[in-house]
């Protein structure tokens, strides 16, 4: 099964690396497809690559990424062991602007393919942009964070984007409770041992 997932992942990735469907392709250094474990029970979805990600071709490797790694570690997750990390758009929007609705829509088939291959039980939207592109243009992070929405067999939730937490540390308490809720959901679904949910 993992071999099949790997083949499908590599196939989708190779199409993505050649993609020129939207103007973001013109200015990218590298496509940032996503990385993590193909059997991960949980997928985190950010907005789009920043400067460091564009240079390295890997998601969340700049300052926000370092915070994300620490957030994941706090609940026993890591991109090496049990988490998948993707973005709404796979190419850096110039100056780190928000991707447009059209850019997001052009790129969405890649995220759909990633979800279809990994089949995570939980999808965590990181920030307002991921919330809008995944749950719809009217969805707001302030209302969705801390909630669980079941859609097509996936449990979807949201928390603040780590870059937003770097800008405004006063939200860290809420983000911490979101992380605890993700850990509790993983335990409830039998995806991590219950005892590790209590520690
Ligand atoms: N911000 C994102 O949304 N994604 C990345 O990969 C890096 C920073």
Coordinates of N, CA and C and ligand atoms in Angstrom, one line a residue:
X1 N 0.8 -1.2 0.0 CA 0.0 0.0 0.0 C 0.9 1.3 0.0
X2 N 1.9 1.2 0.8 CA 2.8 2.4 0.9 C 3.5 2.6 -0.5
X3 N 3.8 1.4 -1.1 CA 4.5 1.5 -2.4 C 3.5 2.2 -3.4
X4 N 2.3 1.8 -3.4 CA 1.3 2.4 -4.2 C 1.1 3.9 -4.0
X5 N 1.1 4.2 -2.7 CA 1.0 5.6 -2.3 C 2.2 6.4 -2.8
X6 N 3.4 5.8 -2.7 CA 4.6 6.5 -3.1 C 4.6 6.7 -4.6
X7 N 4.2 5.7 -5.4 CA 4.1 5.9 -6.8 C 3.1 7.0 -7.2
X8 N 2.0 7.0 -6.5 CA 1.0 8.0 -6.9 C 1.4 9.4 -6.4
X9 N 2.1 9.5 -5.3 CA 2.7 10.8 -4.8 C 3.7 11.3 -5.8
X10 N 4.6 10.4 -6.2 CA 5.7 10.9 -7.1 C 5.1 11.3 -8.4
X11 N 4.1 10.6 -8.9 CA 3.4 10.9 -10.1 C 2.8 12.3 -10.0
X12 N 2.0 12.5 -9.0 CA 1.4 13.9 -8.8 C 2.5 14.9 -8.6
X13 N 3.5 14.6 -7.9 CA 4.6 15.6 -7.7 C 5.3 16.0 -9.0
X14 N 5.5 15.0 -9.9 CA 6.2 15.3 -11.1 C 5.3 16.1 -12.0
X15 N 4.0 16.0 -12.0 CA 3.1 16.8 -12.8 C 3.2 18.3 -12.2
X16 N 3.2 18.3 -10.8 CA 3.2 19.6 -10.2 C 4.5 20.4 -10.5
X17 N 5.6 19.7 -10.5 CA 6.9 20.3 -10.7 C 7.0 21.0 -12.1
X18 N 6.1 20.5 -13.0 CA 6.1 21.0 -14.4 C 5.0 22.0 -14.6
X19 N 4.2 22.2 -13.6 CA 3.0 23.0 -13.7 C 3.3 24.5 -14.1
X20 N 2.5 25.0 -15.1 CA 2.6 26.4 -15.4 C 1.2 27.0 -15.6
X21 N 0.3 26.4 -14.8 CA -1.2 26.8 -15.0 C -1.5 28.2 -14.5
X22 N -0.7 28.8 -13.6 CA -1.1 30.1 -13.2 C 0.2 31.0 -13.1
X23 N 0.0 32.3 -13.0 CA 1.2 33.2 -13.1 C 2.2 33.0 -12.0
X24 N 1.9 32.3 -10.9 CA 2.9 32.1 -9.9 C 4.1 31.3 -10.4
X25 N 3.8 30.5 -11.4 CA 4.9 29.6 -12.0 C 6.0 30.5 -12.5
X26 N 5.7 31.7 -13.0 CA 6.7 32.5 -13.7 C 7.8 32.9 -12.8
X27 N 7.5 33.1 -11.5 CA 8.4 33.8 -10.6 C 9.0 32.8 -9.5
X28 N 8.6 31.6 -9.6 CA 9.0 30.6 -8.5 C 10.5 30.3 -8.8
X29 N 11.2 29.9 -7.7 CA 12.5 29.3 -7.8 C 12.3 27.8 -7.9
X30 N 11.5 27.3 -6.9 CA 11.2 25.9 -6.8 C 9.7 25.7 -6.5
X31 N 9.2 24.6 -7.0 CA 7.8 24.2 -6.6 C 8.0 23.6 -5.2
X32 N 7.0 23.9 -4.3 CA 7.0 23.3 -3.0 C 5.8 22.3 -2.9
X33 N 6.0 21.1 -3.2 CA 4.9 20.2 -3.3 C 4.3 19.8 -2.0
X34 N 5.2 19.6 -1.0 CA 4.7 19.1 0.3 C 5.6 18.0 0.8
X35 N 5.6 17.8 2.1 CA 6.4 16.6 2.6 C 5.9 16.1 3.9
X36 N 6.2 14.9 4.1 CA 5.8 14.2 5.3 C 5.6 12.7 5.1
X37 N 4.8 12.1 5.9 CA 4.6 10.7 5.9 C 3.3 10.4 5.1
X38 N 3.5 9.4 4.1 CA 2.3 9.2 3.2 C 1.2 8.4 3.9
X39 N 1.4 7.9 5.1 CA 0.3 7.2 5.8 C -0.1 8.1 7.0
X40 N 0.3 9.3 7.0 CA 0.0 10.2 8.2 C -1.5 10.3 8.5
X41 N -1.8 10.2 9.8 CA -3.2 10.4 10.2 C -3.7 11.8 10.1
X42 N -2.7 12.7 10.0 CA -3.1 14.1 10.1 C -2.3 14.9 9.1
X43 N -3.0 15.8 8.3 CA -2.3 16.7 7.3 C -2.5 18.1 7.7
X44 N -1.4 18.9 7.8 CA -1.5 20.3 8.0 C -1.4 21.1 6.7
X45 N -2.3 22.0 6.5 CA -2.3 22.7 5.2 C -2.0 24.2 5.5
X46 N -0.9 24.7 5.0 CA -0.6 26.2 5.1 C -1.1 26.9 3.9
X47 N -0.6 28.1 3.7 CA -1.1 29.0 2.6 C -0.3 28.8 1.3
X48 N 1.0 29.1 1.4 CA 1.9 28.9 0.3 C 3.3 29.2 0.7
X49 N 4.2 28.8 -0.2 CA 5.7 28.9 0.2 C 6.1 30.3 0.4
X50 N 7.0 30.5 1.4 CA 7.6 31.8 1.5 C 9.0 31.8 0.9
X51 N 9.8 32.8 1.3 CA 11.1 32.9 0.6 C 12.0 31.7 0.8
X52 N 12.1 31.2 2.0 CA 13.0 30.0 2.2 C 12.5 28.8 1.6
X53 N 11.2 28.6 1.6 CA 10.5 27.4 1.0 C 10.8 27.4 -0.5
X54 N 10.6 28.6 -1.1 CA 10.8 28.8 -2.5 C 12.2 28.4 -2.9
X55 N 13.2 28.8 -2.1 CA 14.6 28.5 -2.4 C 14.9 27.0 -2.2
X56 N 14.3 26.4 -1.2 CA 14.7 25.0 -0.8 C 13.7 24.0 -1.4
X57 N 12.5 24.4 -1.8 CA 11.6 23.4 -2.4 C 10.9 22.6 -1.3
X58 N 11.0 23.1 -0.1 CA 10.4 22.3 1.0 C 9.4 23.2 1.8
X59 N 8.3 22.6 2.3 CA 7.3 23.5 3.0 C 7.8 23.8 4.4
X60 N 7.4 25.0 4.9 CA 7.6 25.4 6.3 C 9.0 25.1 6.8
X61 N 10.0 25.7 6.1 CA 11.4 25.6 6.6 C 11.9 26.9 7.1
X62 N 11.2 28.0 6.9 CA 11.6 29.3 7.5 C 11.2 29.5 8.9
X63 N 11.2 30.7 9.4 CA 10.9 30.9 10.9 C 9.5 30.3 11.3
X64 N 8.5 30.5 10.4 CA 7.2 30.0 10.7 C 7.2 28.5 10.8
X65 N 8.0 27.9 9.9 CA 8.2 26.4 9.8 C 8.8 25.9 11.1
X66 N 9.8 26.6 11.6 CA 10.5 26.2 12.8 C 9.5 26.2 14.0
X67 N 8.6 27.2 14.0 CA 7.6 27.2 15.1 C 6.6 26.1 14.8
X68 N 6.2 25.8 13.6 CA 5.3 24.7 13.3 C 5.9 23.4 13.8
X69 N 7.2 23.2 13.5 CA 7.8 21.9 14.0 C 7.7 21.8 15.5
X70 N 7.9 22.9 16.2 CA 7.8 22.9 17.7 C 6.4 22.6 18.1
X71 N 5.5 23.2 17.4 CA 4.0 23.0 17.8 C 3.7 21.5 17.6
X72 N 4.1 20.9 16.5 CA 3.8 19.5 16.2 C 4.5 18.6 17.3
X73 N 5.8 19.0 17.6 CA 6.5 18.1 18.6 C 5.8 18.2 19.9
X74 N 5.2 19.3 20.2 CA 4.5 19.4 21.5 C 3.3 18.4 21.7
X75 N 2.8 17.9 20.6 CA 1.7 17.0 20.6 C 2.2 15.6 20.0
X76 N 3.5 15.4 20.0 CA 4.0 14.1 19.6 C 3.9 13.9 18.1
X77 N 3.9 14.9 17.3 CA 3.9 14.8 15.8 C 5.1 15.3 15.2
X78 N 5.5 14.8 14.0 CA 6.6 15.3 13.3 C 6.4 14.9 11.8
X79 N 7.0 15.8 10.9 CA 6.9 15.5 9.5 C 7.7 14.2 9.1
X80 N 8.6 13.8 10.0 CA 9.3 12.5 9.7 C 8.6 11.3 10.1
X81 N 7.7 11.5 11.1 CA 7.1 10.2 11.7 C 5.6 10.0 11.5
X82 N 4.8 11.1 11.6 CA 3.4 10.9 11.6 C 2.6 12.1 11.1
X83 N 3.2 13.0 10.4 CA 2.4 14.1 9.9 C 2.7 14.4 8.4
X84 N 1.8 15.0 7.7 CA 2.0 15.5 6.4 C 1.8 17.0 6.3
X85 N 2.7 17.7 5.6 CA 2.6 19.1 5.5 C 2.5 19.6 4.1
X86 N 1.4 20.3 3.8 CA 1.2 20.8 2.4 C 0.7 22.2 2.5
X87 N 0.5 22.8 1.3 CA 0.1 24.2 1.2 C -1.1 24.3 0.2
X88 N -1.8 25.4 0.3 CA -2.9 25.6 -0.7 C -2.3 25.8 -2.1
X89 N -1.3 26.7 -2.2 CA -0.6 26.9 -3.5 C 0.9 26.4 -3.3
X90 N 1.4 25.8 -4.4 CA 2.7 25.2 -4.4 C 3.8 26.1 -4.8
X91 N 3.5 27.3 -5.3 CA 4.5 28.2 -5.7 C 4.4 29.5 -4.9
X92 N 5.5 30.1 -4.7 CA 5.5 31.3 -3.8 C 4.8 32.5 -4.5
X93 N 3.8 33.1 -3.8 CA 3.2 34.3 -4.3 C 4.2 35.5 -4.0
X94 N 4.4 36.3 -5.0 CA 5.4 37.4 -4.9 C 5.2 38.2 -3.6
X95 N 6.3 38.5 -3.0 CA 6.3 39.3 -1.7 C 5.5 38.6 -0.6
X96 N 5.2 37.3 -0.7 CA 4.4 36.6 0.3 C 3.0 37.1 0.3
X97 N 2.5 37.7 -0.7 CA 1.1 38.1 -0.7 C 0.2 36.9 -0.6
X98 N -1.0 37.1 -0.2 CA -2.0 36.0 -0.2 C -2.3 35.5 -1.6
X99 N -2.4 34.2 -1.8 CA -2.8 33.7 -3.1 C -4.2 34.1 -3.5
X100 N -4.4 34.4 -4.7 CA -5.8 34.8 -5.1 C -6.7 33.6 -5.2
X101 N -8.0 33.9 -5.2 CA -8.9 32.8 -5.3 C -8.6 31.9 -6.6
X102 N -8.2 32.6 -7.7 CA -8.0 31.9 -8.9 C -6.7 31.0 -8.8
X103 N -5.7 31.5 -8.2 CA -4.5 30.7 -8.0 C -4.8 29.5 -7.1
X104 N -5.5 29.8 -6.1 CA -5.9 28.7 -5.2 C -6.7 27.6 -5.9
X105 N -7.6 28.1 -6.7 CA -8.5 27.1 -7.5 C -7.6 26.3 -8.5
X106 N -6.7 27.0 -9.1 CA -5.8 26.3 -10.1 C -5.0 25.2 -9.4
X107 N -4.6 25.5 -8.2 CA -3.7 24.6 -7.5 C -4.4 23.5 -6.7
X108 N -5.7 23.7 -6.5 CA -6.5 22.8 -5.7 C -6.4 21.3 -6.1
X109 N -6.4 21.0 -7.4 CA -6.3 19.6 -7.8 C -5.1 18.9 -7.2
X110 N -4.0 19.6 -7.0 CA -2.8 19.0 -6.4 C -3.1 18.7 -4.9
X111 N -3.7 19.6 -4.2 CA -4.0 19.3 -2.8 C -5.1 18.2 -2.7
X112 N -6.0 18.2 -3.6 CA -7.0 17.1 -3.6 C -6.3 15.7 -3.8
X113 N -5.4 15.7 -4.8 CA -4.6 14.5 -5.0 C -3.8 14.1 -3.8
X114 N -3.2 15.1 -3.1 CA -2.5 14.7 -1.9 C -3.4 14.1 -0.8
X115 N -4.5 14.7 -0.6 CA -5.5 14.2 0.4 C -5.9 12.8 0.0
X116 N -6.2 12.6 -1.3 CA -6.6 11.3 -1.8 C -5.6 10.2 -1.6
X117 N -4.3 10.6 -1.8 CA -3.2 9.6 -1.6 C -3.0 9.3 -0.2
X118 N -2.9 10.3 0.6 CA -2.5 10.1 2.1 C -3.7 9.6 2.9
X119 N -4.9 10.1 2.5 CA -6.2 9.8 3.3 C -6.0 10.0 4.7
X120 N -5.6 11.3 5.1 CA -5.5 11.6 6.6 C -6.8 11.5 7.2
X121 N -6.9 11.2 8.5 CA -8.2 11.2 9.1 C -8.6 12.7 9.5
X122 N -7.5 13.4 9.8 CA -7.7 14.8 10.2 C -6.9 15.8 9.3
X123 N -7.6 16.9 9.0 CA -7.0 17.9 8.2 C -7.0 19.2 9.0
X124 N -5.8 19.8 9.2 CA -5.8 21.0 10.0 C -5.4 22.2 9.1
X125 N -6.3 23.2 9.0 CA -6.1 24.4 8.2 C -5.2 25.3 9.1
X126 N -4.1 25.7 8.5 CA -3.2 26.6 9.2 C -3.5 28.1 8.7
X127 N -4.3 28.8 9.4 CA -4.5 30.2 9.1 C -5.8 30.4 8.2
X128 N -6.1 31.7 8.0 CA -7.3 32.1 7.4 C -7.4 31.7 5.9
X129 N -6.3 31.8 5.2 CA -6.3 31.4 3.8 C -6.7 30.0 3.6
X130 N -6.0 29.1 4.4 CA -6.3 27.7 4.2 C -7.8 27.4 4.6
X131 N -8.3 28.1 5.6 CA -9.7 27.9 6.0 C -10.6 28.3 4.8
X132 N -10.3 29.4 4.2 CA -11.2 29.9 3.1 C -11.2 28.9 1.9
X133 N -10.0 28.5 1.5 CA -9.9 27.7 0.3 C -10.4 26.2 0.6
X134 N -10.3 25.8 1.8 CA -10.7 24.4 2.1 C -12.2 24.4 2.5
X135 N -12.7 25.3 3.3 CA -14.0 25.3 3.8 C -15.0 26.2 3.1
X136 N -14.5 27.1 2.2 CA -15.3 28.0 1.5 C -15.1 29.4 1.8
X137 N -15.4 30.3 0.8 CA -15.0 31.7 1.0 C -15.6 32.4 2.2
X138 N -16.7 31.9 2.7 CA -17.4 32.6 3.8 C -16.8 32.1 5.2
X139 N -16.0 31.0 5.1 CA -15.5 30.4 6.4 C -14.5 31.4 7.0
X140 N -14.5 31.5 8.3 CA -13.6 32.4 9.1 C -12.8 31.6 10.1
X141 N -11.5 31.9 10.2 CA -10.7 31.1 11.2 C -11.2 31.3 12.6
X142 N -11.7 32.5 12.9 CA -12.1 32.8 14.3 C -13.3 31.9 14.7
X143 N -14.1 31.5 13.7 CA -15.2 30.7 14.0 C -14.9 29.2 13.9
X144 N -13.9 28.9 13.0 CA -13.6 27.4 12.8 C -12.7 26.9 13.8
X145 N -11.7 27.7 14.2 CA -10.7 27.1 15.1 C -11.4 26.6 16.4
X146 N -10.9 25.5 16.8 CA -11.4 24.9 18.0 C -12.7 24.0 17.7
X147 N -13.2 24.1 16.4 CA -14.3 23.3 16.1 C -13.9 22.1 15.2
X148 N -14.8 21.1 15.1 CA -14.5 20.0 14.2 C -15.6 19.9 13.2
X149 N -15.2 19.8 11.9 CA -16.2 19.7 10.8 C -16.0 18.4 10.1
X150 N -17.0 17.5 10.1 CA -16.8 16.3 9.4 C -17.2 16.4 8.0
X151 N -16.3 16.2 7.0 CA -16.7 16.3 5.6 C -16.1 15.1 4.8
X152 N -16.9 14.4 4.2 CA -16.5 13.3 3.3 C -15.5 12.3 4.1
X153 N -15.8 12.1 5.4 CA -15.0 11.2 6.1 C -13.7 11.8 6.7
X154 N -13.5 13.1 6.5 CA -12.3 13.7 7.1 C -12.8 14.6 8.2
X155 N -12.0 14.7 9.3 CA -12.3 15.6 10.3 C -11.4 16.9 10.1
X156 N -12.1 18.0 9.9 CA -11.4 19.2 9.6 C -11.4 20.2 10.7
X157 N -10.3 20.8 11.0 CA -10.3 21.9 12.0 C -9.3 23.0 11.6
X158 N -9.1 23.9 12.4 CA -8.1 25.0 12.0 C -7.4 25.5 13.3
X159 N -6.3 26.1 13.0 CA -5.6 26.9 14.1 C -4.9 28.0 13.4
X160 N -4.3 28.9 14.2 CA -3.7 30.1 13.6 C -2.4 29.6 12.9
X161 N -2.1 30.4 11.8 CA -0.9 30.1 11.1 C 0.3 30.5 12.0
X162 N 1.3 29.7 12.0 CA 2.5 30.0 12.8 C 3.0 31.4 12.6
X163 N 3.0 31.9 11.3 CA 3.5 33.2 11.1 C 2.7 34.3 11.8
X164 N 1.4 34.0 11.9 CA 0.5 34.9 12.7 C 0.9 34.9 14.2
X165 N 1.2 33.7 14.7 CA 1.6 33.6 16.1 C 2.9 34.3 16.3
X166 N 3.8 34.3 15.3 CA 5.1 35.0 15.5 C 4.8 36.5 15.5
X167 N 3.8 37.0 14.8 CA 3.5 38.4 14.8 C 2.7 38.8 16.1
X168 N 1.9 37.9 16.6 CA 1.0 38.2 17.7 C 1.0 37.1 18.7
X169 N 1.9 37.2 19.7 CA 2.1 36.1 20.6 C 0.9 35.9 21.5
X170 N 0.0 36.9 21.6 CA -1.2 36.8 22.5 C -2.1 35.6 22.0
X171 N -1.9 35.2 20.8 CA -2.8 34.1 20.3 C -2.3 32.7 20.7
X172 N -1.1 32.7 21.3 CA -0.4 31.3 21.5 C -1.3 30.4 22.4
X173 N -1.9 31.0 23.4 CA -2.7 30.2 24.3 C -3.9 29.5 23.6
X174 N -4.5 30.2 22.7 CA -5.6 29.6 21.9 C -5.0 28.5 21.0
X175 N -3.8 28.8 20.4 CA -3.2 27.8 19.5 C -2.9 26.6 20.3
X176 N -2.4 26.8 21.5 CA -2.1 25.6 22.4 C -3.3 24.8 22.7
X177 N -4.4 25.4 22.9 CA -5.6 24.6 23.2 C -6.1 23.9 21.9
X178 N -5.9 24.6 20.7 CA -6.2 23.9 19.4 C -5.4 22.6 19.3
X179 N -4.1 22.8 19.6 CA -3.2 21.6 19.5 C -3.6 20.5 20.5
X180 N -4.0 20.8 21.7 CA -4.5 19.8 22.6 C -5.7 19.1 22.0
X181 N -6.6 19.9 21.4 CA -7.8 19.3 20.8 C -7.4 18.3 19.7
X182 N -6.4 18.7 18.9 CA -6.0 17.8 17.8 C -5.4 16.5 18.4
X183 N -4.6 16.6 19.4 CA -4.1 15.4 20.1 C -5.2 14.5 20.7
X184 N -6.2 15.2 21.3 CA -7.3 14.5 21.8 C -8.1 13.8 20.7
X185 N -8.3 14.4 19.6 CA -9.0 13.8 18.5 C -8.3 12.6 17.9
X186 N -7.0 12.7 17.8 CA -6.2 11.6 17.4 C -6.3 10.4 18.3
X187 N -6.4 10.7 19.6 CA -6.6 9.6 20.6 C -8.0 9.0 20.5
X188 N -9.0 9.9 20.3 CA -10.4 9.5 20.2 C -10.6 8.6 19.0
X189 N -9.8 8.9 17.9 CA -10.0 8.1 16.7 C -9.1 6.8 16.8
X190 N -8.4 6.7 17.9 CA -7.5 5.5 18.0 C -6.2 5.6 17.2
X191 N -5.8 6.8 16.9 CA -4.6 7.0 16.0 C -3.4 7.2 16.8
X192 N -3.5 7.5 18.1 CA -2.4 7.5 19.0 C -2.9 6.8 20.3
X193 N -2.0 6.2 21.1 CA -2.5 5.5 22.2 C -3.1 6.5 23.2
X194 N -4.3 6.1 23.9 CA -5.0 7.0 24.8 C -4.1 7.6 25.9
X195 N -3.2 6.7 26.4 CA -2.4 7.2 27.5 C -1.5 8.4 27.1
X196 N -1.1 8.5 25.8 CA -0.3 9.6 25.4 C -1.2 10.9 25.3
X197 N -2.5 10.7 25.2 CA -3.4 11.9 25.2 C -3.5 12.5 26.6
X198 N -3.2 11.7 27.6 CA -3.4 12.3 29.0 C -2.1 12.9 29.5
X199 N -1.0 12.6 28.9 CA 0.3 13.1 29.5 C 0.6 14.5 29.1
Ligands
LIG1 N1 3.9 29.7 5.2 C1 3.1 28.8 4.6 O1 1.9 29.0 4.6 N2 3.6 27.7 4.0 C2 4.9 27.5 4.0 O2 5.3 26.4 3.4 C3 5.8 28.4 4.6 C4 5.2 29.5 5.2

